[in-house]
Structure formats: structure tokens, C-alpha cells
């Protein structure tokens, strides 16, 4: 028997949620905590060395479980009572978005490697401007570098409606129009107020590249990735363009 291995505790939790068909917005914290701890015990039996983040998540789950056992404050209306699971749900949703985005990039690379073209279609953006084409993995590398820095800086809570993919598409459009220059992609990412906004911005960049509204280039090998207007920028953002009414589609 082989025990599945996970890159991090959120991957483990998402797998448990999928396997047991759990509603991510209404996690049975007692059940998921017990299943998580069972995995940690099995990992120990298999001599699998889990990182400290797995132990930290275990303590977080136990804390949440303990909070749910406390009596509710009778002076606070039910709808205003804070659910101790809320922060965990936010983390899981953010991580799920990142996993989906990473999978989309892997799928794109697989298609590129298996579809005949001359020359091979191995770049993330069309090669029709100055500079060096950006590989899909260059984009992921830049995103992950910024994501790591986000973990060590203060996070400002922003309402979900403020960090939809649609709002980040609008943010990128306004940034490019107001500054009228090629912009370092790190600068776009680092202007985001928190991890949820960062994930939404990453997905927004992918969508704009797919629509050919923007292109990603490097002025030198291994240099910073720059985002610039592409040939379809004006058409994409026109009144009858593909982003018309995008608010609901990209939330």
C-alpha cells in the first residue's frame, strides 16, 4: 500500500474534500480534522517526512474545531456571528484557484508540445514584437516569487467582490492606459492588496493573453517579464468586444 503524498497541507485538505464530496463552503470541521490527523499518523508510520506547515495546519484545524464547540454569544445576532471556518475556506478557495491556473498552464504546454507547427509553438505569447518570447513557466516562476513575498507582508482584507477576475482585468487595462508603457509584470502583481487579489490578477493576465489583448515579453534572456498592449487590445476592450458583460463570467 502506498500513501499519497502532497506538496502542502492545502493540497491534502482539497483532496479530502473532493474524495468525500464535501461542500467547501460548509466544511464539517470535526470530520475533516480527524481525516487530516489520520493522514499525518499514517505518514509517520510510512516514515514520510512532512514539513512543519503540515503540523501547523493540524494545530489550526484543532483550534477551529475547538472554537466550534464554544457556545455562541447570545448577544450577537446569528447572521453576525463569525464562523471560525471562514479563514480556512478563504485559503482553500485561493489555493484551488492557483491549482486550476497551474493546471491550465500545464495543459497548454501539453497541447503546444503535441501539436505540429513550424516553428514549434512553445512560447506563451505571439512572437511579433521586439524582445524575447516568454515561456509559460517563466510566467509561473514570476507569479510564485511574488506569492512567496506576499506571505511575509501585511495582508489587507478586501471584499470578494473587489477581487474578481473581471475587476483585475479592468485594473490591468486602466494601468496600461494611464501609464502608456510596457509594465514589469511583477509591478502589476505587487500592487495587489492581498493573496486573493493576486490570484485573480494572475488569472486575468492569462485571460488577456488568450484574447491577445496583451503580450508578455522579456527585453533580455532571464530578464523581467513585461506586459504590453497587443494587437487586439483596443478590440477586446471595445463596447462590443469579448469582455462586454464580463463581470459575472469572470467572478
PDB file of C-alpha atoms in Angstrom:
ATOM      1  CA  UNK A   1       0.000   0.000   0.000  1.00  0.00           C
ATOM      2  CA  UNK A   2       1.304   3.437  -0.936  1.00  0.00           C
ATOM      3  CA  UNK A   3       0.310   6.612   0.864  1.00  0.00           C
ATOM      4  CA  UNK A   4      -0.378   9.562  -1.477  1.00  0.00           C
ATOM      5  CA  UNK A   5       1.984  12.478  -0.968  1.00  0.00           C
ATOM      6  CA  UNK A   6       1.055  16.156  -1.168  1.00  0.00           C
ATOM      7  CA  UNK A   7       3.025  19.329  -1.818  1.00  0.00           C
ATOM      8  CA  UNK A   8       1.356  21.123   1.070  1.00  0.00           C
ATOM      9  CA  UNK A   9      -1.436  20.893   3.646  1.00  0.00           C
ATOM     10  CA  UNK A  10      -3.943  22.745   1.453  1.00  0.00           C
ATOM     11  CA  UNK A  11      -3.454  20.150  -1.302  1.00  0.00           C
ATOM     12  CA  UNK A  12      -4.186  17.433   1.260  1.00  0.00           C
ATOM     13  CA  UNK A  13      -7.318  19.216   2.509  1.00  0.00           C
ATOM     14  CA  UNK A  14      -8.637  19.825  -1.017  1.00  0.00           C
ATOM     15  CA  UNK A  15      -8.092  16.159  -1.853  1.00  0.00           C
ATOM     16  CA  UNK A  16     -10.001  15.085   1.272  1.00  0.00           C
ATOM     17  CA  UNK A  17     -12.821  17.493   0.381  1.00  0.00           C
ATOM     18  CA  UNK A  18     -13.046  16.113  -3.168  1.00  0.00           C
ATOM     19  CA  UNK A  19     -12.844  12.450  -2.112  1.00  0.00           C
ATOM     20  CA  UNK A  20     -15.605  12.813   0.445  1.00  0.00           C
ATOM     21  CA  UNK A  21     -17.719  15.190  -1.704  1.00  0.00           C
ATOM     22  CA  UNK A  22     -17.710  17.871   0.965  1.00  0.00           C
ATOM     23  CA  UNK A  23     -19.186  21.320   0.351  1.00  0.00           C
ATOM     24  CA  UNK A  24     -16.159  23.614   0.647  1.00  0.00           C
ATOM     25  CA  UNK A  25     -18.400  26.411   1.973  1.00  0.00           C
ATOM     26  CA  UNK A  26     -19.744  24.204   4.768  1.00  0.00           C
ATOM     27  CA  UNK A  27     -16.825  22.054   5.901  1.00  0.00           C
ATOM     28  CA  UNK A  28     -17.648  19.533   8.661  1.00  0.00           C
ATOM     29  CA  UNK A  29     -14.618  20.576  10.679  1.00  0.00           C
ATOM     30  CA  UNK A  30     -14.725  17.578  13.067  1.00  0.00           C
ATOM     31  CA  UNK A  31     -14.730  15.107  10.170  1.00  0.00           C
ATOM     32  CA  UNK A  32     -12.048  16.865   8.111  1.00  0.00           C
ATOM     33  CA  UNK A  33      -9.791  17.345  11.164  1.00  0.00           C
ATOM     34  CA  UNK A  34      -9.966  13.652  12.044  1.00  0.00           C
ATOM     35  CA  UNK A  35      -9.228  12.638   8.446  1.00  0.00           C
ATOM     36  CA  UNK A  36      -6.316  15.089   8.271  1.00  0.00           C
ATOM     37  CA  UNK A  37      -4.828  13.783  11.538  1.00  0.00           C
ATOM     38  CA  UNK A  38      -5.297  10.191  10.325  1.00  0.00           C
ATOM     39  CA  UNK A  39      -3.177  11.030   7.280  1.00  0.00           C
ATOM     40  CA  UNK A  40      -0.447  12.545   9.475  1.00  0.00           C
ATOM     41  CA  UNK A  41      -0.393   9.413  11.634  1.00  0.00           C
ATOM     42  CA  UNK A  42      -0.150   7.189   8.550  1.00  0.00           C
ATOM     43  CA  UNK A  43       2.628   9.372   7.133  1.00  0.00           C
ATOM     44  CA  UNK A  44       4.570   8.848  10.352  1.00  0.00           C
ATOM     45  CA  UNK A  45       4.080   5.070  10.068  1.00  0.00           C
ATOM     46  CA  UNK A  46       5.388   5.208   6.478  1.00  0.00           C
ATOM     47  CA  UNK A  47       8.383   7.341   7.589  1.00  0.00           C
ATOM     48  CA  UNK A  48       7.246  10.166   5.297  1.00  0.00           C
ATOM     49  CA  UNK A  49       8.873  13.393   6.434  1.00  0.00           C
ATOM     50  CA  UNK A  50       6.188  16.085   6.354  1.00  0.00           C
ATOM     51  CA  UNK A  51       7.145  19.739   6.577  1.00  0.00           C
ATOM     52  CA  UNK A  52       6.302  21.978   9.501  1.00  0.00           C
ATOM     53  CA  UNK A  53       3.427  23.522   7.555  1.00  0.00           C
ATOM     54  CA  UNK A  54       1.504  20.230   7.861  1.00  0.00           C
ATOM     55  CA  UNK A  55       1.867  20.293  11.644  1.00  0.00           C
ATOM     56  CA  UNK A  56       0.889  23.980  11.734  1.00  0.00           C
ATOM     57  CA  UNK A  57      -2.259  23.246   9.733  1.00  0.00           C
ATOM     58  CA  UNK A  58      -3.092  20.403  12.132  1.00  0.00           C
ATOM     59  CA  UNK A  59      -2.951  22.815  15.061  1.00  0.00           C
ATOM     60  CA  UNK A  60      -5.068  25.309  13.091  1.00  0.00           C
ATOM     61  CA  UNK A  61      -7.730  22.669  12.430  1.00  0.00           C
ATOM     62  CA  UNK A  62      -7.773  21.659  16.089  1.00  0.00           C
ATOM     63  CA  UNK A  63      -8.146  25.321  17.080  1.00  0.00           C
ATOM     64  CA  UNK A  64     -11.056  25.797  14.649  1.00  0.00           C
ATOM     65  CA  UNK A  65     -12.628  22.580  15.909  1.00  0.00           C
ATOM     66  CA  UNK A  66     -12.319  23.839  19.491  1.00  0.00           C
ATOM     67  CA  UNK A  67     -13.900  27.186  18.611  1.00  0.00           C
ATOM     68  CA  UNK A  68     -16.918  25.479  17.065  1.00  0.00           C
ATOM     69  CA  UNK A  69     -17.536  23.743  20.402  1.00  0.00           C
ATOM     70  CA  UNK A  70     -17.779  27.033  22.268  1.00  0.00           C
ATOM     71  CA  UNK A  71     -21.286  28.364  22.992  1.00  0.00           C
ATOM     72  CA  UNK A  72     -22.408  31.170  20.713  1.00  0.00           C
ATOM     73  CA  UNK A  73     -22.637  34.692  22.098  1.00  0.00           C
ATOM     74  CA  UNK A  74     -26.368  35.207  22.814  1.00  0.00           C
ATOM     75  CA  UNK A  75     -25.975  38.997  22.480  1.00  0.00           C
ATOM     76  CA  UNK A  76     -24.833  38.778  18.834  1.00  0.00           C
ATOM     77  CA  UNK A  77     -27.423  38.069  16.100  1.00  0.00           C
ATOM     78  CA  UNK A  78     -26.901  34.722  14.381  1.00  0.00           C
ATOM     79  CA  UNK A  79     -26.057  36.185  10.973  1.00  0.00           C
ATOM     80  CA  UNK A  80     -23.383  38.403  12.541  1.00  0.00           C
ATOM     81  CA  UNK A  81     -21.643  35.570  14.398  1.00  0.00           C
ATOM     82  CA  UNK A  82     -18.205  34.909  12.944  1.00  0.00           C
ATOM     83  CA  UNK A  83     -17.742  31.380  11.635  1.00  0.00           C
ATOM     84  CA  UNK A  84     -14.310  30.097  12.785  1.00  0.00           C
ATOM     85  CA  UNK A  85     -14.040  28.184   9.490  1.00  0.00           C
ATOM     86  CA  UNK A  86     -14.197  31.307   7.297  1.00  0.00           C
ATOM     87  CA  UNK A  87     -10.441  31.944   7.045  1.00  0.00           C
ATOM     88  CA  UNK A  88      -9.753  28.295   6.208  1.00  0.00           C
ATOM     89  CA  UNK A  89     -12.407  28.394   3.476  1.00  0.00           C
ATOM     90  CA  UNK A  90     -10.792  31.542   2.010  1.00  0.00           C
ATOM     91  CA  UNK A  91      -7.368  29.874   1.981  1.00  0.00           C
ATOM     92  CA  UNK A  92      -8.747  26.762   0.307  1.00  0.00           C
ATOM     93  CA  UNK A  93     -10.593  28.757  -2.375  1.00  0.00           C
ATOM     94  CA  UNK A  94      -7.469  30.822  -3.113  1.00  0.00           C
ATOM     95  CA  UNK A  95      -5.336  27.691  -3.340  1.00  0.00           C
ATOM     96  CA  UNK A  96      -7.886  25.956  -5.552  1.00  0.00           C
ATOM     97  CA  UNK A  97      -7.775  28.902  -7.985  1.00  0.00           C
ATOM     98  CA  UNK A  98      -3.990  28.689  -8.105  1.00  0.00           C
ATOM     99  CA  UNK A  99      -4.064  24.918  -8.670  1.00  0.00           C
ATOM    100  CA  UNK A 100      -6.563  25.369 -11.508  1.00  0.00           C
ATOM    101  CA  UNK A 101      -4.415  28.088 -13.072  1.00  0.00           C
ATOM    102  CA  UNK A 102      -1.303  25.929 -12.813  1.00  0.00           C
ATOM    103  CA  UNK A 103      -3.173  23.017 -14.396  1.00  0.00           C
ATOM    104  CA  UNK A 104      -4.319  25.277 -17.225  1.00  0.00           C
ATOM    105  CA  UNK A 105      -0.689  26.189 -17.893  1.00  0.00           C
ATOM    106  CA  UNK A 106       0.368  22.528 -17.841  1.00  0.00           C
ATOM    107  CA  UNK A 107      -2.456  21.649 -20.241  1.00  0.00           C
ATOM    108  CA  UNK A 108      -1.425  24.478 -22.549  1.00  0.00           C
ATOM    109  CA  UNK A 109       2.175  23.255 -22.592  1.00  0.00           C
ATOM    110  CA  UNK A 110       0.999  19.691 -23.310  1.00  0.00           C
ATOM    111  CA  UNK A 111      -1.062  20.907 -26.266  1.00  0.00           C
ATOM    112  CA  UNK A 112       1.830  23.019 -27.567  1.00  0.00           C
ATOM    113  CA  UNK A 113       4.238  20.079 -27.369  1.00  0.00           C
ATOM    114  CA  UNK A 114       1.882  17.707 -29.202  1.00  0.00           C
ATOM    115  CA  UNK A 115       0.534  19.963 -31.951  1.00  0.00           C
ATOM    116  CA  UNK A 116       2.731  20.149 -35.072  1.00  0.00           C
ATOM    117  CA  UNK A 117       3.797  23.602 -36.135  1.00  0.00           C
ATOM    118  CA  UNK A 118       6.748  25.145 -37.905  1.00  0.00           C
ATOM    119  CA  UNK A 119       8.408  26.510 -35.856  1.00  0.00           C
ATOM    120  CA  UNK A 120       7.062  24.678 -32.754  1.00  0.00           C
ATOM    121  CA  UNK A 121       4.510  26.669 -30.751  1.00  0.00           C
ATOM    122  CA  UNK A 122       6.491  26.732 -27.498  1.00  0.00           C
ATOM    123  CA  UNK A 123       6.057  30.326 -26.435  1.00  0.00           C
ATOM    124  CA  UNK A 124       3.310  31.820 -24.320  1.00  0.00           C
ATOM    125  CA  UNK A 125       2.849  34.961 -26.413  1.00  0.00           C
ATOM    126  CA  UNK A 126       2.901  35.607 -30.146  1.00  0.00           C
ATOM    127  CA  UNK A 127       6.397  36.369 -31.411  1.00  0.00           C
ATOM    128  CA  UNK A 128       5.607  39.543 -33.329  1.00  0.00           C
ATOM    129  CA  UNK A 129       7.301  42.301 -31.317  1.00  0.00           C
ATOM    130  CA  UNK A 130      10.715  43.283 -30.003  1.00  0.00           C
ATOM    131  CA  UNK A 131      12.179  41.308 -27.152  1.00  0.00           C
ATOM    132  CA  UNK A 132      12.307  37.651 -26.196  1.00  0.00           C
ATOM    133  CA  UNK A 133       9.230  35.443 -26.118  1.00  0.00           C
ATOM    134  CA  UNK A 134       8.050  34.367 -22.664  1.00  0.00           C
ATOM    135  CA  UNK A 135       7.678  30.696 -21.847  1.00  0.00           C
ATOM    136  CA  UNK A 136       4.663  29.646 -19.775  1.00  0.00           C
ATOM    137  CA  UNK A 137       6.949  28.563 -16.970  1.00  0.00           C
ATOM    138  CA  UNK A 138       8.591  31.999 -16.862  1.00  0.00           C
ATOM    139  CA  UNK A 139       5.160  33.394 -16.034  1.00  0.00           C
ATOM    140  CA  UNK A 140       4.554  30.844 -13.282  1.00  0.00           C
ATOM    141  CA  UNK A 141       8.023  31.497 -11.825  1.00  0.00           C
ATOM    142  CA  UNK A 142       7.367  35.246 -11.589  1.00  0.00           C
ATOM    143  CA  UNK A 143       3.958  34.631 -10.021  1.00  0.00           C
ATOM    144  CA  UNK A 144       5.361  32.228  -7.419  1.00  0.00           C
ATOM    145  CA  UNK A 145       8.172  34.637  -6.489  1.00  0.00           C
ATOM    146  CA  UNK A 146       5.644  37.387  -5.779  1.00  0.00           C
ATOM    147  CA  UNK A 147       3.341  34.936  -3.975  1.00  0.00           C
ATOM    148  CA  UNK A 148       6.202  33.969  -1.629  1.00  0.00           C
ATOM    149  CA  UNK A 149       6.812  37.634  -0.792  1.00  0.00           C
ATOM    150  CA  UNK A 150       3.103  38.133  -0.084  1.00  0.00           C
ATOM    151  CA  UNK A 151       3.300  35.567   2.711  1.00  0.00           C
ATOM    152  CA  UNK A 152       5.644  37.798   4.722  1.00  0.00           C
ATOM    153  CA  UNK A 153       3.862  41.128   4.303  1.00  0.00           C
ATOM    154  CA  UNK A 154       0.738  42.520   5.963  1.00  0.00           C
ATOM    155  CA  UNK A 155      -2.445  41.435   4.201  1.00  0.00           C
ATOM    156  CA  UNK A 156      -5.303  43.899   3.860  1.00  0.00           C
ATOM    157  CA  UNK A 157      -8.712  42.306   3.740  1.00  0.00           C
ATOM    158  CA  UNK A 158     -10.577  43.162   0.549  1.00  0.00           C
ATOM    159  CA  UNK A 159     -14.172  42.136  -0.059  1.00  0.00           C
ATOM    160  CA  UNK A 160     -14.640  39.257  -2.502  1.00  0.00           C
ATOM    161  CA  UNK A 161     -16.477  41.476  -4.978  1.00  0.00           C
ATOM    162  CA  UNK A 162     -13.438  43.744  -5.188  1.00  0.00           C
ATOM    163  CA  UNK A 163     -11.084  40.984  -6.318  1.00  0.00           C
ATOM    164  CA  UNK A 164     -12.978  39.227  -9.088  1.00  0.00           C
ATOM    165  CA  UNK A 165     -11.062  38.359 -12.253  1.00  0.00           C
ATOM    166  CA  UNK A 166     -13.214  40.940 -14.065  1.00  0.00           C
ATOM    167  CA  UNK A 167     -12.085  43.690 -11.683  1.00  0.00           C
ATOM    168  CA  UNK A 168      -8.426  42.684 -12.149  1.00  0.00           C
ATOM    169  CA  UNK A 169      -8.842  42.763 -15.945  1.00  0.00           C
ATOM    170  CA  UNK A 170     -10.175  46.301 -15.562  1.00  0.00           C
ATOM    171  CA  UNK A 171      -7.254  47.127 -13.243  1.00  0.00           C
ATOM    172  CA  UNK A 172      -4.696  45.949 -15.826  1.00  0.00           C
ATOM    173  CA  UNK A 173      -6.452  47.831 -18.630  1.00  0.00           C
ATOM    174  CA  UNK A 174      -6.514  51.089 -16.646  1.00  0.00           C
ATOM    175  CA  UNK A 175      -2.899  50.658 -15.577  1.00  0.00           C
ATOM    176  CA  UNK A 176      -1.735  50.208 -19.169  1.00  0.00           C
ATOM    177  CA  UNK A 177      -3.818  53.108 -20.461  1.00  0.00           C
ATOM    178  CA  UNK A 178      -2.755  55.543 -17.738  1.00  0.00           C
ATOM    179  CA  UNK A 179       0.954  54.709 -17.843  1.00  0.00           C
ATOM    180  CA  UNK A 180       1.137  54.092 -21.613  1.00  0.00           C
ATOM    181  CA  UNK A 181       4.268  51.950 -21.399  1.00  0.00           C
ATOM    182  CA  UNK A 182       5.384  48.364 -21.131  1.00  0.00           C
ATOM    183  CA  UNK A 183       4.959  47.398 -17.472  1.00  0.00           C
ATOM    184  CA  UNK A 184       7.009  44.963 -15.405  1.00  0.00           C
ATOM    185  CA  UNK A 185       4.646  42.086 -14.580  1.00  0.00           C
ATOM    186  CA  UNK A 186       5.995  41.988 -11.011  1.00  0.00           C
ATOM    187  CA  UNK A 187       4.805  45.577 -10.627  1.00  0.00           C
ATOM    188  CA  UNK A 188       1.285  44.539 -11.637  1.00  0.00           C
ATOM    189  CA  UNK A 189       1.308  41.651  -9.159  1.00  0.00           C
ATOM    190  CA  UNK A 190       2.865  43.618  -6.300  1.00  0.00           C
ATOM    191  CA  UNK A 191       0.222  46.359  -6.483  1.00  0.00           C
ATOM    192  CA  UNK A 192      -2.406  43.874  -5.352  1.00  0.00           C
ATOM    193  CA  UNK A 193      -3.725  44.266  -1.782  1.00  0.00           C
ATOM    194  CA  UNK A 194      -3.691  40.585  -0.840  1.00  0.00           C
ATOM    195  CA  UNK A 195      -3.390  36.969  -1.944  1.00  0.00           C
ATOM    196  CA  UNK A 196      -6.963  36.750  -3.275  1.00  0.00           C
ATOM    197  CA  UNK A 197      -6.358  39.773  -5.485  1.00  0.00           C
ATOM    198  CA  UNK A 198      -3.016  38.309  -6.591  1.00  0.00           C
ATOM    199  CA  UNK A 199      -4.634  35.021  -7.665  1.00  0.00           C
ATOM    200  CA  UNK A 200      -7.381  36.903  -9.536  1.00  0.00           C
ATOM    201  CA  UNK A 201      -4.741  39.080 -11.252  1.00  0.00           C
ATOM    202  CA  UNK A 202      -2.796  36.010 -12.357  1.00  0.00           C
ATOM    203  CA  UNK A 203      -5.975  34.579 -13.924  1.00  0.00           C
ATOM    204  CA  UNK A 204      -6.730  37.969 -15.505  1.00  0.00           C
ATOM    205  CA  UNK A 205      -3.296  38.028 -17.173  1.00  0.00           C
ATOM    206  CA  UNK A 206      -3.880  34.524 -18.562  1.00  0.00           C
ATOM    207  CA  UNK A 207      -7.249  35.583 -19.976  1.00  0.00           C
ATOM    208  CA  UNK A 208      -5.889  38.760 -21.576  1.00  0.00           C
ATOM    209  CA  UNK A 209      -3.020  36.830 -23.189  1.00  0.00           C
ATOM    210  CA  UNK A 210      -5.504  34.268 -24.519  1.00  0.00           C
ATOM    211  CA  UNK A 211      -7.614  37.081 -26.003  1.00  0.00           C
ATOM    212  CA  UNK A 212      -4.440  38.675 -27.470  1.00  0.00           C
ATOM    213  CA  UNK A 213      -5.172  41.918 -25.659  1.00  0.00           C
ATOM    214  CA  UNK A 214      -1.702  41.831 -24.110  1.00  0.00           C
ATOM    215  CA  UNK A 215       1.603  40.133 -24.853  1.00  0.00           C
ATOM    216  CA  UNK A 216       4.343  39.093 -22.446  1.00  0.00           C
ATOM    217  CA  UNK A 217       7.970  39.717 -23.430  1.00  0.00           C
ATOM    218  CA  UNK A 218      11.473  39.916 -21.967  1.00  0.00           C
ATOM    219  CA  UNK A 219      13.957  42.557 -23.102  1.00  0.00           C
ATOM    220  CA  UNK A 220      16.798  40.145 -22.287  1.00  0.00           C
ATOM    221  CA  UNK A 221      17.185  36.457 -21.507  1.00  0.00           C
ATOM    222  CA  UNK A 222      16.064  35.713 -17.922  1.00  0.00           C
ATOM    223  CA  UNK A 223      15.121  39.382 -17.554  1.00  0.00           C
ATOM    224  CA  UNK A 224      11.895  40.658 -16.011  1.00  0.00           C
ATOM    225  CA  UNK A 225       8.676  39.857 -17.856  1.00  0.00           C
ATOM    226  CA  UNK A 226       6.968  42.907 -19.332  1.00  0.00           C
ATOM    227  CA  UNK A 227       3.290  43.143 -20.189  1.00  0.00           C
ATOM    228  CA  UNK A 228       2.463  45.268 -23.226  1.00  0.00           C
ATOM    229  CA  UNK A 229      -0.523  46.100 -25.393  1.00  0.00           C
ATOM    230  CA  UNK A 230      -1.059  43.530 -28.114  1.00  0.00           C
ATOM    231  CA  UNK A 231      -2.745  43.746 -31.496  1.00  0.00           C
ATOM    232  CA  UNK A 232      -6.247  43.041 -30.142  1.00  0.00           C
ATOM    233  CA  UNK A 233      -6.081  45.379 -27.111  1.00  0.00           C
ATOM    234  CA  UNK A 234      -8.499  48.005 -28.448  1.00  0.00           C
ATOM    235  CA  UNK A 235     -10.882  45.438 -29.959  1.00  0.00           C
ATOM    236  CA  UNK A 236     -11.025  43.358 -26.775  1.00  0.00           C
ATOM    237  CA  UNK A 237     -11.935  46.386 -24.674  1.00  0.00           C
ATOM    238  CA  UNK A 238     -14.359  47.929 -27.169  1.00  0.00           C
ATOM    239  CA  UNK A 239     -18.062  48.216 -26.325  1.00  0.00           C
ATOM    240  CA  UNK A 240     -18.868  45.130 -28.404  1.00  0.00           C
ATOM    241  CA  UNK A 241     -15.683  43.243 -27.522  1.00  0.00           C
ATOM    242  CA  UNK A 242     -15.492  39.795 -25.862  1.00  0.00           C
ATOM    243  CA  UNK A 243     -15.245  41.321 -22.377  1.00  0.00           C
ATOM    244  CA  UNK A 244     -18.604  43.079 -22.583  1.00  0.00           C
ATOM    245  CA  UNK A 245     -20.650  41.912 -19.622  1.00  0.00           C
ATOM    246  CA  UNK A 246     -17.665  40.020 -18.231  1.00  0.00           C
ATOM    247  CA  UNK A 247     -18.393  40.824 -14.586  1.00  0.00           C
ATOM    248  CA  UNK A 248     -20.485  37.734 -13.961  1.00  0.00           C
ATOM    249  CA  UNK A 249     -18.450  35.425 -16.198  1.00  0.00           C
ATOM    250  CA  UNK A 250     -15.110  36.125 -14.534  1.00  0.00           C
ATOM    251  CA  UNK A 251     -16.093  36.200 -10.876  1.00  0.00           C
TER     252      UNK A 251
END
